[in-house]
mmCIF file of C-alpha atoms in Angstrom:
data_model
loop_
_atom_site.group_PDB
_atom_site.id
_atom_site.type_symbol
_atom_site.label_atom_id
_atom_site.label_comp_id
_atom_site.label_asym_id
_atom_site.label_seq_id
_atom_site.Cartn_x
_atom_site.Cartn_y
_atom_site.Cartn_z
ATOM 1 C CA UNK A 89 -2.336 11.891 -10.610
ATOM 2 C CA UNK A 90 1.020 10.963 -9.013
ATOM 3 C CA UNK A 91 3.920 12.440 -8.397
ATOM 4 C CA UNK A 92 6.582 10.329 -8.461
ATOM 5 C CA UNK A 93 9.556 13.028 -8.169
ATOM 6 C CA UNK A 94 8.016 14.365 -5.571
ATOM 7 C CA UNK A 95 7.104 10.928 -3.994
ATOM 8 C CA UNK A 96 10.535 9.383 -3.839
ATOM 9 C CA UNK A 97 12.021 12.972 -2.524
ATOM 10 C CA UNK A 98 9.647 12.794 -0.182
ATOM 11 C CA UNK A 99 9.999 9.082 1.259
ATOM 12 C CA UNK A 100 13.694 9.519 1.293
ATOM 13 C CA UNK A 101 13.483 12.766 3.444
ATOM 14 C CA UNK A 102 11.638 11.172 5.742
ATOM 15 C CA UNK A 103 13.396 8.090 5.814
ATOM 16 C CA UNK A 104 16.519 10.009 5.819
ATOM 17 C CA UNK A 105 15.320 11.199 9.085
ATOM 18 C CA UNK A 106 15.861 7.907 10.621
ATOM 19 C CA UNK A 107 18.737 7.118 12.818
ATOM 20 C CA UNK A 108 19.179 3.703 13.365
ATOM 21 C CA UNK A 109 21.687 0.824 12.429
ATOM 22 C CA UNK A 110 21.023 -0.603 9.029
ATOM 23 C CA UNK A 111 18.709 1.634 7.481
ATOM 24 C CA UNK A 112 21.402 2.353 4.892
ATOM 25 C CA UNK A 113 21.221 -0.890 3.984
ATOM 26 C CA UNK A 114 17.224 -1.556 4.059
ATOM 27 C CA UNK A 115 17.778 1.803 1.334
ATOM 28 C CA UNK A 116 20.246 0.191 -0.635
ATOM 29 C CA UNK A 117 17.347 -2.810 -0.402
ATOM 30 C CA UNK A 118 14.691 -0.359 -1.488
ATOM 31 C CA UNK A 119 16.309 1.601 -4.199
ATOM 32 C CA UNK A 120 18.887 -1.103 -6.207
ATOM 33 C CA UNK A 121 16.833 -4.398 -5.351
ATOM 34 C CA UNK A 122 12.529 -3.671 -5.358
ATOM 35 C CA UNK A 123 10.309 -1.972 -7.510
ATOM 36 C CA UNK A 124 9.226 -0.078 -4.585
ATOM 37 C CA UNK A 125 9.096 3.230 -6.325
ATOM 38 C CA UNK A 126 7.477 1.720 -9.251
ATOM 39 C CA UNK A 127 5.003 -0.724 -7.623
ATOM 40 C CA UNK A 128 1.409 -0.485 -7.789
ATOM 41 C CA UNK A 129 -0.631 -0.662 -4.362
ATOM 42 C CA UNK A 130 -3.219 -3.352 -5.185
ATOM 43 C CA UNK A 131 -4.437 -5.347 -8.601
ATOM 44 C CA UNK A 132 -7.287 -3.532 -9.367
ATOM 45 C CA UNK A 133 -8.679 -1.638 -6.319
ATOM 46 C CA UNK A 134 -6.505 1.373 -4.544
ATOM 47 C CA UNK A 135 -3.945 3.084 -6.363
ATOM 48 C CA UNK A 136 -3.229 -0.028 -8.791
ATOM 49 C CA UNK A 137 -1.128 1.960 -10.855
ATOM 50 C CA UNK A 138 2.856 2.950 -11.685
ATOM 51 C CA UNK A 139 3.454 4.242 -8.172
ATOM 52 C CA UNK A 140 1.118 3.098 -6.185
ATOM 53 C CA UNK A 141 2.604 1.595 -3.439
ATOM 54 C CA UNK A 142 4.947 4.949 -2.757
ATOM 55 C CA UNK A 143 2.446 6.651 -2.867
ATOM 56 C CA UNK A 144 0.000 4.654 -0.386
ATOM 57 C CA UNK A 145 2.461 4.167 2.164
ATOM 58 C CA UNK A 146 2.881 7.749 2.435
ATOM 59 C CA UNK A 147 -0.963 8.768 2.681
ATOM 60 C CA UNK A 148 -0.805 6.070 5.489
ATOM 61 C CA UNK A 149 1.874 8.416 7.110
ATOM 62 C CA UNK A 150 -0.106 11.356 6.705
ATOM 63 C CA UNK A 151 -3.064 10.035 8.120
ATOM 64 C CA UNK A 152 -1.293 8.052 10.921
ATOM 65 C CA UNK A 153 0.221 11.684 12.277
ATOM 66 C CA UNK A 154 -2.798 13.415 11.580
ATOM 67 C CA UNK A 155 -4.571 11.206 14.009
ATOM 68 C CA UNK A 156 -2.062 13.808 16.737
ATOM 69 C CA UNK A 157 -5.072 16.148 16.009
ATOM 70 C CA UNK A 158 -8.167 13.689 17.644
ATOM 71 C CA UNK A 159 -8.567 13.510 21.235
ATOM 72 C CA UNK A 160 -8.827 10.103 21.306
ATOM 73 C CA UNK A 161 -5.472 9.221 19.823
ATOM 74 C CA UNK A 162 -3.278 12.045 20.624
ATOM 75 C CA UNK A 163 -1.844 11.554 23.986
ATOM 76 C CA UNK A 164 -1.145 8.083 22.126
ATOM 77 C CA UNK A 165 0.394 9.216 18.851
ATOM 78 C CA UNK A 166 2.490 12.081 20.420
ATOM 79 C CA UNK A 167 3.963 9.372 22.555
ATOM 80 C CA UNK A 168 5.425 7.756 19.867
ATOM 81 C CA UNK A 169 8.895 8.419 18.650
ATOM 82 C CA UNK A 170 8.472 10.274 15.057
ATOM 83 C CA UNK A 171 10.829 7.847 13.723
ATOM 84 C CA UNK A 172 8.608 5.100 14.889
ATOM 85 C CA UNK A 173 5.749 6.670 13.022
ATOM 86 C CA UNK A 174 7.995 6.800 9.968
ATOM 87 C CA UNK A 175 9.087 3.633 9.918
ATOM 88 C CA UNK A 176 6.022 2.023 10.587
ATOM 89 C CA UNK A 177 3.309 3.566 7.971
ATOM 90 C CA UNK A 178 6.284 4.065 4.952
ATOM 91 C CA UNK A 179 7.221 0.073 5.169
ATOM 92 C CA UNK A 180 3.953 -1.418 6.977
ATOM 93 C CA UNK A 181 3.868 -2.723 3.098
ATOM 94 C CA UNK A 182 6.974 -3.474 2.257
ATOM 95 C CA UNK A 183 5.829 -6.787 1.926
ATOM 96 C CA UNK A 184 4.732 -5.863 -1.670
ATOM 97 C CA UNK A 185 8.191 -5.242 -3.193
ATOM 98 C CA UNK A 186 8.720 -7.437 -6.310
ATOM 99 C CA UNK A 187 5.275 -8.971 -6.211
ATOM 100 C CA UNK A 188 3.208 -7.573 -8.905
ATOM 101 C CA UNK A 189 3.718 -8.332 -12.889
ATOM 102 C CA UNK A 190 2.435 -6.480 -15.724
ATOM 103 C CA UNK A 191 -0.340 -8.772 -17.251
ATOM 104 C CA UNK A 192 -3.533 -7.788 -19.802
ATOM 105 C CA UNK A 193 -6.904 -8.600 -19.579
ATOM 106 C CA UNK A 194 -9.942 -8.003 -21.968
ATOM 107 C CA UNK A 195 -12.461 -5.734 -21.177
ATOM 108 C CA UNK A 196 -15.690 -4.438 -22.277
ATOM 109 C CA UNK A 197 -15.721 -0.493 -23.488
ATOM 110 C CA UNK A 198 -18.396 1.705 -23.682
ATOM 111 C CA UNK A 199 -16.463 4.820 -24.925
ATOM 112 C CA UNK A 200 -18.584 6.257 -27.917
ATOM 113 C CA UNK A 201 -15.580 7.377 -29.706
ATOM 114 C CA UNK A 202 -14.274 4.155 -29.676
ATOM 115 C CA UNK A 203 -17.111 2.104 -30.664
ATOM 116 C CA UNK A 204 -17.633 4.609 -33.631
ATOM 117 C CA UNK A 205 -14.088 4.170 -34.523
ATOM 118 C CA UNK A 206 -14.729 0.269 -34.636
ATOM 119 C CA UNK A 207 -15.259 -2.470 -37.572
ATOM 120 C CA UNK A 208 -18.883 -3.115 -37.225
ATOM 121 C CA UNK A 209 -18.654 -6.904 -36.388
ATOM 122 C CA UNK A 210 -16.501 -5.827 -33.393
ATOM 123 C CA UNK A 211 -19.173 -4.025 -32.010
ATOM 124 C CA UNK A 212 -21.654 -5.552 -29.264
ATOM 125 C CA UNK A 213 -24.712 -4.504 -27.739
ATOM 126 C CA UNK A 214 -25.940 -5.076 -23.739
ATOM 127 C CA UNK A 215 -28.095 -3.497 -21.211
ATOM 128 C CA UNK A 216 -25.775 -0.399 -21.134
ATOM 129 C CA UNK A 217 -25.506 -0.211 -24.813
ATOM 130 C CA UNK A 218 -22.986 -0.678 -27.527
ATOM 131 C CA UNK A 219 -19.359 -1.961 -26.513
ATOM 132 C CA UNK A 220 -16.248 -3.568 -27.733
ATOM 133 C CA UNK A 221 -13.782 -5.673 -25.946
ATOM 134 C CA UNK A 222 -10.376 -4.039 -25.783
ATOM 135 C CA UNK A 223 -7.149 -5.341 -24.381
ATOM 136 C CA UNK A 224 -5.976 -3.745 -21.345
ATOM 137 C CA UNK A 225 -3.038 -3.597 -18.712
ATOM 138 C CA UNK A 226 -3.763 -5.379 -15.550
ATOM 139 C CA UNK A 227 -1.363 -5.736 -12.626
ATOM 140 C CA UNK A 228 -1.312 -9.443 -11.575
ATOM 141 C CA UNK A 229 0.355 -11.424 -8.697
ATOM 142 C CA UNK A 230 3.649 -13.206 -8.677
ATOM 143 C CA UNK A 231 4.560 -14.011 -5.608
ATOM 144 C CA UNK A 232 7.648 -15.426 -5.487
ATOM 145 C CA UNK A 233 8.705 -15.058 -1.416
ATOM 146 C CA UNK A 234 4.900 -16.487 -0.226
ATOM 147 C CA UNK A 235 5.810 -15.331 3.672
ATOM 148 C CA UNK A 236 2.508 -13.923 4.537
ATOM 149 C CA UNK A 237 1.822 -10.563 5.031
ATOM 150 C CA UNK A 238 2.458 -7.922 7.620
ATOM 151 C CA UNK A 239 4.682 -10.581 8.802
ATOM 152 C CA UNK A 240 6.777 -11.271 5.229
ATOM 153 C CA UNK A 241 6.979 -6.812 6.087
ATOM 154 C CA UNK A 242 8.488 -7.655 9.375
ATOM 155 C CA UNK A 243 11.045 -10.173 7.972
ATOM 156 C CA UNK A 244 12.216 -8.132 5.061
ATOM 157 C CA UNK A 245 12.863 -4.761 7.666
ATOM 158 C CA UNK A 246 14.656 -7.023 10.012
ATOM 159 C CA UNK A 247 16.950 -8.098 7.731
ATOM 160 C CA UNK A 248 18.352 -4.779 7.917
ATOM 161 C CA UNK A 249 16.997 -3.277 10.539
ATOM 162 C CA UNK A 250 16.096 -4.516 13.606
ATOM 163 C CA UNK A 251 12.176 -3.171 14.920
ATOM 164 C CA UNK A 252 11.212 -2.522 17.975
ATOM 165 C CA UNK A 253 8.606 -4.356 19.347
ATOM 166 C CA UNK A 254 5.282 -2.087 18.906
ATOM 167 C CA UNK A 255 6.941 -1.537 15.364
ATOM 168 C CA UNK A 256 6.699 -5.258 15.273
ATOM 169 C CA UNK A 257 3.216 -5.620 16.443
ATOM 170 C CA UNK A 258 1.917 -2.740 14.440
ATOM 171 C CA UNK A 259 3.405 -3.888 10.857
ATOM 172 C CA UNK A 260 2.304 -7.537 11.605
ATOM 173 C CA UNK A 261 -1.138 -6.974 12.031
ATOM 174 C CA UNK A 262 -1.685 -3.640 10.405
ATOM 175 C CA UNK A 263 -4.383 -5.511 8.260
ATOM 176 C CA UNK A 264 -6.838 -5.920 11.582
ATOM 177 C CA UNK A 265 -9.694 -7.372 10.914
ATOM 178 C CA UNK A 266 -9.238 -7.912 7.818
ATOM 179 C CA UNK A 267 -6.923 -11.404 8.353
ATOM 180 C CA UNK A 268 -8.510 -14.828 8.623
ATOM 181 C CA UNK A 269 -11.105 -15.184 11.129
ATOM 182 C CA UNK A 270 -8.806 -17.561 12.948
ATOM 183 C CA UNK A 271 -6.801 -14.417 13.934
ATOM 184 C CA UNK A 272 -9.158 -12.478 15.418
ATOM 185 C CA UNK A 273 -7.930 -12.987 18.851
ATOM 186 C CA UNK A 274 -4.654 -12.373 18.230
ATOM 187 C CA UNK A 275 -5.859 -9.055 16.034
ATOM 188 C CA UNK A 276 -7.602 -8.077 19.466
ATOM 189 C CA UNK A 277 -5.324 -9.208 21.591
ATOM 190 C CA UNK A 278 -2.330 -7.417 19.854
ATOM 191 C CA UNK A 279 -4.415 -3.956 19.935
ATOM 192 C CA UNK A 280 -5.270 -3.745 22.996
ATOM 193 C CA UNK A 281 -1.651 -4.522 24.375
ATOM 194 C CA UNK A 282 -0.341 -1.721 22.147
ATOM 195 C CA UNK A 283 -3.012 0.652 20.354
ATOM 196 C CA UNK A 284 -0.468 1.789 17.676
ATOM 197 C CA UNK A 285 -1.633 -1.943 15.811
ATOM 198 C CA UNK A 286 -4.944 0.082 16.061
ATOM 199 C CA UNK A 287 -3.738 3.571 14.611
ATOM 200 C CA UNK A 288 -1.718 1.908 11.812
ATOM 201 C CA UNK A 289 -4.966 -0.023 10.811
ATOM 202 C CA UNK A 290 -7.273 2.482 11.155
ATOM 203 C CA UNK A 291 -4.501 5.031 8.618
ATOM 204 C CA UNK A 292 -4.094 2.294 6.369
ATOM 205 C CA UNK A 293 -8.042 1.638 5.790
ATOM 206 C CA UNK A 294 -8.584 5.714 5.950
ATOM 207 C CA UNK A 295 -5.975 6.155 2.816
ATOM 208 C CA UNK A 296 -6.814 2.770 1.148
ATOM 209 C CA UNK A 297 -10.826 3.686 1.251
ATOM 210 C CA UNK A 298 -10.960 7.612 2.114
ATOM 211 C CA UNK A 299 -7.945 9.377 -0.293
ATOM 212 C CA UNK A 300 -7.113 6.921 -3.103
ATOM 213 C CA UNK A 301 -8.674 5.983 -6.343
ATOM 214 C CA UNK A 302 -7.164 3.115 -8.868
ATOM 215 C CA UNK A 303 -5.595 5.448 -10.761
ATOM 216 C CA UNK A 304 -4.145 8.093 -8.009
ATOM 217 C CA UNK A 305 -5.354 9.763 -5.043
ATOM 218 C CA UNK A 306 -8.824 11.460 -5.080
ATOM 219 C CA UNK A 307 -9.545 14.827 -5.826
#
C-alpha cells in the first residue's frame, strides 16, 4: 500500500533540502500545476496506481544512495553532491506529470464470489474455469507535450532550474538500454563519460523490477 502523507512529506523534505535558484518555482510547478502527487508510475506494469509516480521516484532515491554501500559504486556515489542525488532520482520522471487519464477497460474475472453473485448468462467458461467480464479502471496515455522522454524531464526542470551537466546526462538517458536501438551509442557513450547515467539506470530498473508491484511496493 501507499502512503501518500507520508510520500509528499517526504519528497518535500528532501527537496526542501535543495539550495539552488528556482527550485521554488519548479515546487510551485509540482504542487499547483501536475498531478505529480497523484500520478500513477506506468499503465499497467509498476506501481500503476493513485501515487505511483511519488512513490517510484523515491524508491529510485533510496536505491540510488544505497548503491554508497557496494564497492563498486561508492567512491562514485559519495562523490556526488547529495543534492545532486536528490534532484536527479525524485524528477528523473518528471516527464510523466499530466500524462496519464483515467480510462476503463473490460476484463475477464475469475473471483468465485463474483461469478456466484452473477446472472447465469453472464457467466463464461475457459481453460481456467468460470469467469465474467467486468469493467475496470485502467490508466491510459494522453500525451499532450510529446517531447520525448528523459529529455521532455530535462526541459521541464530547466525551466526552473537550471541542471548541471551529469544531472543532465543522467535524467536524459536514465532509461539505458532500454531507448531505441539507434541510441545505443549514445546510451554507452554517455555512461562511460559520467557513470552516474549508469547508477540512475541501474536504481530506476532495481525499484521498477525489484520493490514495486502494480498496486504498491512489494512486501
Amino acid at each position: 500500500m501507499i502512503n501518500q502523507e507520508e510520500n509528499v512529506k517526504r519528497f518535500e523534505e528532501l527537496m526542501g533540502s535543495v539550495e539552488r535558484d528556482g527550485v521554488k518555482e519548479l515546487m510551485d510547478y509540482i504542487r499547483n500545476k501536475t498531478d505529480f502527487y497523484n500520478a500513477p508510475a506506468s499503465t499497467q506494469f509498476h506501481l500503476a496506481c493513485d501515487g505511483g509516480l511519488l512513490q517510484h521516484s523515491l524508491n529510485v532515491y533510496d536505491c540510488l544512495v544505497a548503491k554508497k554501500q557496494s564497492p563498486v559504486w561508492k567512491n562514485i556515489i559519495e562523490a556526488i553532491p547529495e543534492e545532486s542525488l536528490i534532484i536527479m532520482a525524485l524528477l528523473h520522471d518528471l516527464c510523466k506529470v499530466n500524462f496519464y487519464v483515467k480510462g476503463t477497460k473490460n476484463q475477464k474475472t475469475y473471483d468465485p464470489e463474483k461469478v456466484v453473485a452473477a446472472e447465469n448468462w453472464q457467466v463464461k467458461h475457459d481453460d481456467k474455469g468460470n469467469y465474467i467480464w467486468e469493467t475496470v479502471l485502467r490508466y491510459e496515455i494522453n500525451d499532450t507535450m510529446p517531447l520525448g522522454h528523459g529529455e521532455k524531464s530535462v526541459m521541464l526542470i530547466n525551466c526552473f532550474m537550471k541542471l548541471k551537466t551529469p544531472e543532465i546526462f543522467a535524467i536524459r538517458w536514465h532509461m539505458g538500454f532500454s531507448e531505441e536501438k539507434s541510441q545505443y551509442k549514445a546510451v554507452g557513450d554517455a555512461m562511460e563519460k559520467y557513470p552516474i547515467v549508469l547508477a540512475l539506470h541501474e536504481a530506476d530498473l532495481e525499484a521498477s523490477k525489484l520493490l514495486e508491484d502494480v498496486a504498491g511496493n512489494k512486501e
